[in-house]
Amino acid sequence: MGMIRFTKISLTAVAATLALSACSSSTATPETLPATVGLEVHAVSGLKFDKAAYEATAGDIEVGYVNMDSIRHTLVVVQDGTKVANFELKVNAKGSTDVGSVSLAAGNYVLMCTVPGHQNMKADLTVK
Ligand SMILES: [Cu+2]
């Protein structure tokens, strides 16, 4: 019984330490995006975007891209396997942001990152 109790205490201590380190590593505040941004996408750790699906309003869409990860990422828009021309956002470091405008008609699109090895960074974009 004594051993079991000791193990429980140790795990609690480890959990507390992890919580503290998680807190201190999240202090890098991203640059602020303009209020006019109509679509905000975050790159997060694990080669993912922060959502599986996004929505935007048809027309000129101002897209804000925030890097919450520690490696560089890009953002492009693809429709039916073809990249939408003249639009690519790049965020090279943790906390960096990029903003750009893309004109999209209503429809279904896919957001992707073009960095080699990041082919699983995909999310749906529905434009209405
Ligand atoms: Cu990426």
PDB file of C-alpha atoms and ligand atoms in Angstrom:
ATOM      1  CA  MET A   1       0.000   0.000   0.000  1.00  0.00           C
ATOM      2  CA  GLY A   2       2.840   2.334   0.841  1.00  0.00           C
ATOM      3  CA  MET A   3       4.286   1.951  -2.661  1.00  0.00           C
ATOM      4  CA  ILE A   4       0.984   2.786  -4.346  1.00  0.00           C
ATOM      5  CA  ARG A   5       0.589   5.963  -2.347  1.00  0.00           C
ATOM      6  CA  PHE A   6       4.133   7.038  -3.192  1.00  0.00           C
ATOM      7  CA  THR A   7       3.453   6.534  -6.939  1.00  0.00           C
ATOM      8  CA  LYS A   8       0.337   8.690  -6.794  1.00  0.00           C
ATOM      9  CA  ILE A   9       2.245  11.566  -5.203  1.00  0.00           C
ATOM     10  CA  SER A  10       5.010  11.346  -7.819  1.00  0.00           C
ATOM     11  CA  LEU A  11       2.549  11.494 -10.701  1.00  0.00           C
ATOM     12  CA  THR A  12       0.890  14.559  -9.203  1.00  0.00           C
ATOM     13  CA  ALA A  13       4.263  16.269  -8.960  1.00  0.00           C
ATOM     14  CA  VAL A  14       5.062  15.449 -12.609  1.00  0.00           C
ATOM     15  CA  ALA A  15       1.670  16.754 -13.750  1.00  0.00           C
ATOM     16  CA  ALA A  16       2.213  20.002 -11.862  1.00  0.00           C
ATOM     17  CA  THR A  17       5.648  20.438 -13.459  1.00  0.00           C
ATOM     18  CA  LEU A  18       4.242  19.839 -16.942  1.00  0.00           C
ATOM     19  CA  ALA A  19       1.458  22.366 -16.369  1.00  0.00           C
ATOM     20  CA  LEU A  20       3.985  24.980 -15.291  1.00  0.00           C
ATOM     21  CA  SER A  21       6.255  24.452 -18.296  1.00  0.00           C
ATOM     22  CA  ALA A  22       3.254  24.571 -20.668  1.00  0.00           C
ATOM     23  CA  CYS A  23       2.351  27.938 -19.184  1.00  0.00           C
ATOM     24  CA  SER A  24       5.784  29.469 -19.545  1.00  0.00           C
ATOM     25  CA  SER A  25       6.247  28.339 -23.173  1.00  0.00           C
ATOM     26  CA  SER A  26       3.005  29.958 -24.370  1.00  0.00           C
ATOM     27  CA  THR A  27       4.064  33.510 -23.568  1.00  0.00           C
ATOM     28  CA  ALA A  28       5.140  34.261 -27.169  1.00  0.00           C
ATOM     29  CA  THR A  29       2.270  36.522 -28.194  1.00  0.00           C
ATOM     30  CA  PRO A  30       1.553  36.578 -31.944  1.00  0.00           C
ATOM     31  CA  GLU A  31       1.559  39.881 -33.756  1.00  0.00           C
ATOM     32  CA  THR A  32      -1.939  41.331 -33.880  1.00  0.00           C
ATOM     33  CA  LEU A  33      -3.919  40.771 -37.057  1.00  0.00           C
ATOM     34  CA  PRO A  34      -5.831  43.702 -38.596  1.00  0.00           C
ATOM     35  CA  ALA A  35      -9.513  43.897 -37.602  1.00  0.00           C
ATOM     36  CA  THR A  36     -10.431  43.667 -41.302  1.00  0.00           C
ATOM     37  CA  VAL A  37      -9.346  40.034 -41.540  1.00  0.00           C
ATOM     38  CA  GLY A  38     -12.264  37.918 -42.764  1.00  0.00           C
ATOM     39  CA  LEU A  39     -10.578  34.559 -42.375  1.00  0.00           C
ATOM     40  CA  GLU A  40      -8.094  33.733 -39.632  1.00  0.00           C
ATOM     41  CA  VAL A  41      -6.044  30.550 -39.811  1.00  0.00           C
ATOM     42  CA  HIS A  42      -3.484  29.348 -37.289  1.00  0.00           C
ATOM     43  CA  ALA A  43      -0.734  26.838 -37.992  1.00  0.00           C
ATOM     44  CA  VAL A  44      -0.370  24.714 -34.867  1.00  0.00           C
ATOM     45  CA  SER A  45       2.074  22.015 -33.786  1.00  0.00           C
ATOM     46  CA  GLY A  46       1.651  18.568 -35.301  1.00  0.00           C
ATOM     47  CA  LEU A  47       1.550  19.861 -38.910  1.00  0.00           C
ATOM     48  CA  LYS A  48      -2.050  21.001 -38.599  1.00  0.00           C
ATOM     49  CA  PHE A  49      -4.236  24.063 -38.937  1.00  0.00           C
ATOM     50  CA  ASP A  50      -6.235  25.034 -35.849  1.00  0.00           C
ATOM     51  CA  LYS A  51      -9.508  23.886 -37.439  1.00  0.00           C
ATOM     52  CA  ALA A  52     -10.524  21.113 -39.838  1.00  0.00           C
ATOM     53  CA  ALA A  53     -12.952  23.451 -41.604  1.00  0.00           C
ATOM     54  CA  TYR A  54     -13.239  27.220 -42.113  1.00  0.00           C
ATOM     55  CA  GLU A  55     -15.884  29.514 -43.551  1.00  0.00           C
ATOM     56  CA  ALA A  56     -15.616  32.848 -45.346  1.00  0.00           C
ATOM     57  CA  THR A  57     -17.808  35.281 -47.251  1.00  0.00           C
ATOM     58  CA  ALA A  58     -17.476  35.362 -51.048  1.00  0.00           C
ATOM     59  CA  GLY A  59     -15.600  38.298 -52.597  1.00  0.00           C
ATOM     60  CA  ASP A  60     -12.249  39.804 -51.645  1.00  0.00           C
ATOM     61  CA  ILE A  61     -11.289  37.928 -48.494  1.00  0.00           C
ATOM     62  CA  GLU A  62      -8.525  39.251 -46.286  1.00  0.00           C
ATOM     63  CA  VAL A  63      -6.786  36.225 -44.845  1.00  0.00           C
ATOM     64  CA  GLY A  64      -4.686  36.363 -41.697  1.00  0.00           C
ATOM     65  CA  TYR A  65      -2.232  33.546 -40.997  1.00  0.00           C
ATOM     66  CA  VAL A  66      -0.676  33.091 -37.556  1.00  0.00           C
ATOM     67  CA  ASN A  67       2.161  30.721 -36.757  1.00  0.00           C
ATOM     68  CA  MET A  68       1.642  29.074 -33.366  1.00  0.00           C
ATOM     69  CA  ASP A  69       4.197  26.407 -34.284  1.00  0.00           C
ATOM     70  CA  SER A  70       7.997  26.512 -34.125  1.00  0.00           C
ATOM     71  CA  ILE A  71       8.668  25.792 -37.821  1.00  0.00           C
ATOM     72  CA  ARG A  72       7.796  27.646 -41.040  1.00  0.00           C
ATOM     73  CA  HIS A  73       4.484  27.146 -42.844  1.00  0.00           C
ATOM     74  CA  THR A  74       2.720  28.517 -45.910  1.00  0.00           C
ATOM     75  CA  LEU A  75      -0.952  28.840 -46.796  1.00  0.00           C
ATOM     76  CA  VAL A  76      -2.458  28.425 -50.245  1.00  0.00           C
ATOM     77  CA  VAL A  77      -6.011  27.913 -51.471  1.00  0.00           C
ATOM     78  CA  VAL A  78      -6.812  25.020 -53.798  1.00  0.00           C
ATOM     79  CA  GLN A  79      -9.976  24.360 -55.784  1.00  0.00           C
ATOM     80  CA  ASP A  80     -10.501  21.099 -57.669  1.00  0.00           C
ATOM     81  CA  GLY A  81      -6.801  20.315 -57.397  1.00  0.00           C
ATOM     82  CA  THR A  82      -5.656  23.685 -58.772  1.00  0.00           C
ATOM     83  CA  LYS A  83      -3.954  26.322 -56.660  1.00  0.00           C
ATOM     84  CA  VAL A  84      -5.669  29.698 -56.688  1.00  0.00           C
ATOM     85  CA  ALA A  85      -3.206  32.047 -58.456  1.00  0.00           C
ATOM     86  CA  ASN A  86      -1.308  34.904 -56.826  1.00  0.00           C
ATOM     87  CA  PHE A  87      -2.055  33.980 -53.244  1.00  0.00           C
ATOM     88  CA  GLU A  88       0.419  32.478 -50.818  1.00  0.00           C
ATOM     89  CA  LEU A  89       1.002  33.441 -47.197  1.00  0.00           C
ATOM     90  CA  LYS A  90       4.236  32.598 -45.373  1.00  0.00           C
ATOM     91  CA  VAL A  91       4.933  32.502 -41.660  1.00  0.00           C
ATOM     92  CA  ASN A  92       8.535  31.662 -40.924  1.00  0.00           C
ATOM     93  CA  ALA A  93       8.750  31.600 -37.142  1.00  0.00           C
ATOM     94  CA  LYS A  94       6.692  31.148 -34.009  1.00  0.00           C
ATOM     95  CA  GLY A  95       4.452  34.168 -33.455  1.00  0.00           C
ATOM     96  CA  SER A  96       4.877  35.542 -36.967  1.00  0.00           C
ATOM     97  CA  THR A  97       1.852  36.523 -39.036  1.00  0.00           C
ATOM     98  CA  ASP A  98       1.090  37.205 -42.688  1.00  0.00           C
ATOM     99  CA  VAL A  99      -1.945  38.868 -44.234  1.00  0.00           C
ATOM    100  CA  GLY A 100      -3.079  38.787 -47.854  1.00  0.00           C
ATOM    101  CA  SER A 101      -6.180  39.186 -49.941  1.00  0.00           C
ATOM    102  CA  VAL A 102      -7.721  36.566 -52.206  1.00  0.00           C
ATOM    103  CA  SER A 103     -10.836  36.866 -54.332  1.00  0.00           C
ATOM    104  CA  LEU A 104     -13.012  33.764 -54.084  1.00  0.00           C
ATOM    105  CA  ALA A 105     -16.452  32.972 -55.455  1.00  0.00           C
ATOM    106  CA  ALA A 106     -18.854  30.861 -53.411  1.00  0.00           C
ATOM    107  CA  GLY A 107     -17.759  27.243 -53.398  1.00  0.00           C
ATOM    108  CA  ASN A 108     -15.692  24.602 -51.703  1.00  0.00           C
ATOM    109  CA  TYR A 109     -11.943  25.004 -51.378  1.00  0.00           C
ATOM    110  CA  VAL A 110      -9.060  23.363 -49.552  1.00  0.00           C
ATOM    111  CA  LEU A 111      -6.444  25.239 -47.535  1.00  0.00           C
ATOM    112  CA  MET A 112      -2.966  23.716 -47.756  1.00  0.00           C
ATOM    113  CA  CYS A 113       0.612  24.265 -46.638  1.00  0.00           C
ATOM    114  CA  THR A 114       3.202  23.854 -49.419  1.00  0.00           C
ATOM    115  CA  VAL A 115       6.256  23.172 -47.254  1.00  0.00           C
ATOM    116  CA  PRO A 116       7.739  19.785 -48.304  1.00  0.00           C
ATOM    117  CA  GLY A 117       6.538  17.046 -45.933  1.00  0.00           C
ATOM    118  CA  HIS A 118       3.501  19.067 -44.849  1.00  0.00           C
ATOM    119  CA  GLN A 119       1.079  17.510 -47.338  1.00  0.00           C
ATOM    120  CA  ASN A 120      -1.212  16.487 -44.461  1.00  0.00           C
ATOM    121  CA  MET A 121      -1.745  20.144 -43.510  1.00  0.00           C
ATOM    122  CA  LYS A 122      -5.163  20.503 -45.094  1.00  0.00           C
ATOM    123  CA  ALA A 123      -8.477  22.039 -44.093  1.00  0.00           C
ATOM    124  CA  ASP A 124     -11.762  22.637 -45.850  1.00  0.00           C
ATOM    125  CA  LEU A 125     -12.806  26.171 -46.701  1.00  0.00           C
ATOM    126  CA  THR A 126     -16.441  26.852 -47.506  1.00  0.00           C
ATOM    127  CA  VAL A 127     -17.064  30.212 -49.167  1.00  0.00           C
ATOM    128  CA  LYS A 128     -20.655  31.449 -49.099  1.00  0.00           C
TER     129      LYS A 128
HETATM  130 CU    CU B   1       3.275  23.544 -42.906  1.00  0.00          CU
END
